Amino acid sequence: MRNLLFQIVLIFFCIGAANAESLKIGLIAPLTGTGSALGQYVKKGTELSVTKAKENGVEIDLFVEDDNWDAPKSISIAQRFISLKKVNALLVVGSAIGNVIAPIAERNKIVMIAIGASDFNVVKNRTFSFTHWITPEKEAELLIKELISRRYSRIGLFGTEQEGVIAVVNAINSEAKKKNVSDLFKVEKYFLPNQTDFSSALLKVKEEQLDALILCLFPEDLVTLVKQIKALKINIPLIGVELFEDEHLIEATGDGLYGNWYVNADNPTPEFSKLFNDKYNEFPAWGTPNSYDAVSLIVEAYKNSNADTIKMAKYLSSINNFSGALGVYSASGDNRFNLPAAVKVVTKEGFIKIH
């Protein structure tokens, strides 16, 4: 009897020890409210990567909480994940939340990766904070090159009032100045999230007789805008930055985006696309390959550092020729990653890469 009790205690001790040594990741994402479509995509990519890691024998625990894209709530969740769950790494969504969680990650020496964060301030002069997204500079370079090649002469830009969008727009303006084409831009308007009426801004589009309109808006706002463009019979090319690549968005806008082109990260690998489609029966949209790779990178860093978060951060900042859902790429040297960009077009058959 005493021997049996000893064996039971030993089993529970071993289970507890194994759990204590497992990699722990906390995902903080907008799963409801503004940005929920983006948060749900990131959640799917994250969970798929965690499942794959477990299949490969990695002891890993994932904790997920909804922050509604509300900074105070994000901070509370991060502090709880760190103090109670003892996470080794945090995943967050977007520049705004990345900027508020990064100081917490630095203070606690916890790795943080911000998915979909374009604002360089998230990682500037930091050790433990990273972004996993196409850089604004690379997007802007490709966008301006395409605008010039298509010989547009009067362009407008609509953007959401948000740190990541502002970072992208600043890069676009900087690249336009560098290429001496700043005079192409005739209208530049910004809107708060969940805008319901774009009519006055669209009247300006008509007045200026624009021949193209660049859209840097959140999904919900894109749907509203495209419907109002159609209602006002404004027939000009719509140019996207990142967010056109979403089959649910395309469905919600009817035929409003077919034939329009956009700039985004290059296509995910066929292997990842199949893995994602087999699991969720949909195209891997915004942030899904990034969140998948973010988990994979954290797993590799964890395995190569003996759970030392300082070593994990050093590993991530210097990784070379990493092979993931977005192909083969390396760290950029400034806590970002050199993800390739591409120009694509929305068609009824899907999202087609032009170059």
Tab-separated table of N, CA and C in Angstrom, residues 285-347:
chain	number	residue	atom	x	y	z
A	285	ALA	N	-5.758	33.790	-44.722
A	285	ALA	CA	-5.819	35.243	-44.920
A	285	ALA	C	-4.886	35.975	-43.960
A	286	TRP	N	-5.207	37.234	-43.704
A	286	TRP	CA	-4.374	38.180	-42.962
A	286	TRP	C	-3.766	37.577	-41.691
A	287	GLY	N	-2.448	37.575	-41.627
A	287	GLY	CA	-1.763	37.219	-40.396
A	287	GLY	C	-1.666	35.741	-40.079
A	288	THR	N	-2.330	34.884	-40.865
A	288	THR	CA	-2.307	33.457	-40.506
A	288	THR	C	-0.926	32.824	-40.684
A	289	PRO	N	-0.231	33.053	-41.818
A	289	PRO	CA	1.113	32.474	-41.907
A	289	PRO	C	2.085	33.140	-40.939
A	290	ASN	N	1.865	34.421	-40.645
A	290	ASN	CA	2.741	35.126	-39.706
A	290	ASN	C	2.618	34.572	-38.294
A	291	SER	N	1.386	34.350	-37.847
A	291	SER	CA	1.195	33.807	-36.497
A	291	SER	C	1.688	32.366	-36.420
A	292	TYR	N	1.489	31.621	-37.507
A	292	TYR	CA	1.996	30.242	-37.562
A	292	TYR	C	3.519	30.254	-37.399
A	293	ASP	N	4.178	31.117	-38.173
A	293	ASP	CA	5.640	31.186	-38.109
A	293	ASP	C	6.131	31.761	-36.787
A	294	ALA	N	5.388	32.704	-36.213
A	294	ALA	CA	5.801	33.289	-34.934
A	294	ALA	C	5.910	32.207	-33.864
A	295	VAL	N	4.921	31.316	-33.824
A	295	VAL	CA	4.970	30.198	-32.871
A	295	VAL	C	6.152	29.290	-33.184
A	296	SER	N	6.344	28.974	-34.468
A	296	SER	CA	7.456	28.101	-34.869
A	296	SER	C	8.801	28.709	-34.486
A	297	LEU	N	8.939	30.021	-34.668
A	297	LEU	CA	10.175	30.705	-34.289
A	297	LEU	C	10.399	30.646	-32.780
A	298	ILE	N	9.333	30.842	-32.019
A	298	ILE	CA	9.438	30.773	-30.558
A	298	ILE	C	9.836	29.365	-30.122
A	299	VAL	N	9.253	28.360	-30.759
A	299	VAL	CA	9.597	26.966	-30.448
A	299	VAL	C	11.084	26.717	-30.698
A	300	GLU	N	11.582	27.159	-31.854
A	300	GLU	CA	12.997	26.971	-32.181
A	300	GLU	C	13.890	27.713	-31.192
A	301	ALA	N	13.496	28.932	-30.852
A	301	ALA	CA	14.280	29.718	-29.896
A	301	ALA	C	14.305	29.046	-28.526
A	302	TYR	N	13.170	28.511	-28.131
A	302	TYR	CA	13.049	27.838	-26.832
A	302	TYR	C	13.940	26.597	-26.784
A	303	LYS	N	13.901	25.822	-27.852
A	303	LYS	CA	14.692	24.586	-27.902
A	303	LYS	C	16.192	24.871	-27.917
A	304	ASN	N	16.571	26.016	-28.472
A	304	ASN	CA	17.987	26.344	-28.597
A	304	ASN	C	18.513	27.217	-27.463
A	305	SER	N	17.699	27.405	-26.431
A	305	SER	CA	18.114	28.310	-25.353
A	305	SER	C	17.938	27.727	-23.960
A	306	ASN	N	17.467	26.486	-23.869
A	306	ASN	CA	17.188	25.878	-22.563
A	306	ASN	C	16.237	26.733	-21.727
A	307	ALA	N	15.239	27.296	-22.394
A	307	ALA	CA	14.177	28.079	-21.745
A	307	ALA	C	14.664	29.410	-21.172
A	308	ASP	N	15.871	29.821	-21.516
A	308	ASP	CA	16.405	31.112	-21.074
A	308	ASP	C	15.886	32.189	-22.028
A	309	THR	N	15.027	33.088	-21.545
A	309	THR	CA	14.397	34.065	-22.440
A	309	THR	C	15.397	35.074	-23.009
A	310	ILE	N	16.489	35.331	-22.291
A	310	ILE	CA	17.528	36.222	-22.835
A	310	ILE	C	18.160	35.575	-24.063
A	311	LYS	N	18.442	34.280	-23.948
A	311	LYS	CA	19.004	33.549	-25.089
A	311	LYS	C	17.969	33.398	-26.203
A	312	MET	N	16.693	33.256	-25.827
A	312	MET	CA	15.634	33.171	-26.836
A	312	MET	C	15.602	34.433	-27.692
A	313	ALA	N	15.672	35.585	-27.031
A	313	ALA	CA	15.644	36.862	-27.751
A	313	ALA	C	16.848	36.996	-28.675
A	314	LYS	N	18.013	36.602	-28.195
A	314	LYS	CA	19.221	36.671	-29.028
A	314	LYS	C	19.096	35.750	-30.237
A	315	TYR	N	18.529	34.585	-30.023
A	315	TYR	CA	18.341	33.632	-31.122
A	315	TYR	C	17.416	34.222	-32.186
A	316	LEU	N	16.299	34.801	-31.753
A	316	LEU	CA	15.329	35.367	-32.696
A	316	LEU	C	15.910	36.551	-33.465
A	317	SER	N	16.731	37.346	-32.805
A	317	SER	CA	17.269	38.546	-33.452
A	317	SER	C	18.343	38.235	-34.478
A	318	SER	N	18.835	37.001	-34.475
A	318	SER	CA	19.929	36.658	-35.390
A	318	SER	C	19.643	35.433	-36.253
A	319	ILE	N	18.408	34.940	-36.224
A	319	ILE	CA	18.097	33.718	-36.970
A	319	ILE	C	18.327	33.924	-38.468
A	320	ASN	N	18.827	32.898	-39.121
A	320	ASN	CA	19.175	32.995	-40.539
A	320	ASN	C	18.579	31.819	-41.310
A	321	ASN	N	18.007	32.122	-42.477
A	321	ASN	CA	17.439	31.091	-43.353
A	321	ASN	C	16.417	30.206	-42.636
A	322	PHE	N	15.525	30.848	-41.914
A	322	PHE	CA	14.423	30.121	-41.283
A	322	PHE	C	13.428	29.702	-42.354
A	323	SER	N	12.987	28.457	-42.301
A	323	SER	CA	12.030	27.936	-43.283
A	323	SER	C	10.672	27.782	-42.620
A	324	GLY	N	9.691	28.586	-43.086
A	324	GLY	CA	8.378	28.561	-42.464
A	324	GLY	C	7.248	28.684	-43.452
A	325	ALA	N	6.106	29.098	-42.964
A	325	ALA	CA	4.912	29.220	-43.806
A	325	ALA	C	5.070	30.281	-44.882
A	326	LEU	N	5.937	31.261	-44.640
A	326	LEU	CA	6.182	32.330	-45.616
A	326	LEU	C	7.472	32.113	-46.394
A	327	GLY	N	7.930	30.866	-46.436
A	327	GLY	CA	9.138	30.557	-47.191
A	327	GLY	C	10.376	30.644	-46.329
A	328	VAL	N	11.502	30.937	-46.971
A	328	VAL	CA	12.784	31.024	-46.270
A	328	VAL	C	13.155	32.493	-46.093
A	329	TYR	N	13.436	32.885	-44.855
A	329	TYR	CA	13.793	34.276	-44.582
A	329	TYR	C	14.653	34.343	-43.326
A	330	SER	N	15.173	35.546	-43.064
A	330	SER	CA	16.092	35.735	-41.944
A	330	SER	C	15.685	36.943	-41.106
A	331	ALA	N	16.296	37.063	-39.941
A	331	ALA	CA	16.101	38.255	-39.116
A	331	ALA	C	16.733	39.448	-39.816
A	332	SER	N	16.148	40.624	-39.603
A	332	SER	CA	16.613	41.833	-40.286
A	332	SER	C	17.729	42.553	-39.535
A	333	GLY	N	17.954	42.166	-38.280
A	333	GLY	CA	18.969	42.831	-37.480
A	333	GLY	C	18.411	43.907	-36.572
A	334	ASP	N	17.115	44.214	-36.726
A	334	ASP	CA	16.489	45.239	-35.878
A	334	ASP	C	15.204	44.716	-35.239
A	335	ASN	N	15.182	43.409	-34.966
A	335	ASN	CA	14.047	42.725	-34.336
A	335	ASN	C	12.812	42.649	-35.234
A	336	ARG	N	13.056	42.722	-36.543
A	336	ARG	CA	12.031	42.432	-37.541
A	336	ARG	C	12.544	41.293	-38.408
A	337	PHE	N	11.775	40.898	-39.409
A	337	PHE	CA	12.174	39.809	-40.288
A	337	PHE	C	12.038	40.252	-41.741
A	338	ASN	N	12.948	39.772	-42.579
A	338	ASN	CA	12.972	40.168	-43.986
A	338	ASN	C	11.968	39.354	-44.798
A	339	LEU	N	10.705	39.710	-44.680
A	339	LEU	CA	9.654	39.007	-45.411
A	339	LEU	C	9.500	39.622	-46.798
A	340	PRO	N	9.424	38.803	-47.847
A	340	PRO	CA	9.285	39.335	-49.211
A	340	PRO	C	7.889	39.880	-49.474
A	341	ALA	N	7.804	40.862	-50.372
A	341	ALA	CA	6.525	41.470	-50.742
A	341	ALA	C	6.146	41.074	-52.162
A	342	ALA	N	4.864	41.268	-52.504
A	342	ALA	CA	4.386	40.939	-53.852
A	342	ALA	C	3.209	41.830	-54.214
A	343	VAL	N	3.012	42.020	-55.517
A	343	VAL	CA	1.818	42.689	-56.032
A	343	VAL	C	0.855	41.603	-56.490
A	344	LYS	N	-0.412	41.700	-56.049
A	344	LYS	CA	-1.404	40.677	-56.375
A	344	LYS	C	-2.692	41.336	-56.848
A	345	VAL	N	-3.574	40.543	-57.431
A	345	VAL	CA	-4.853	41.055	-57.904
A	345	VAL	C	-5.976	40.165	-57.384
A	346	VAL	N	-7.116	40.771	-57.074
A	346	VAL	CA	-8.295	40.034	-56.614
A	346	VAL	C	-9.073	39.550	-57.833
A	347	THR	N	-9.300	38.248	-57.927
A	347	THR	CA	-10.097	37.684	-59.020
A	347	THR	C	-11.153	36.754	-58.436
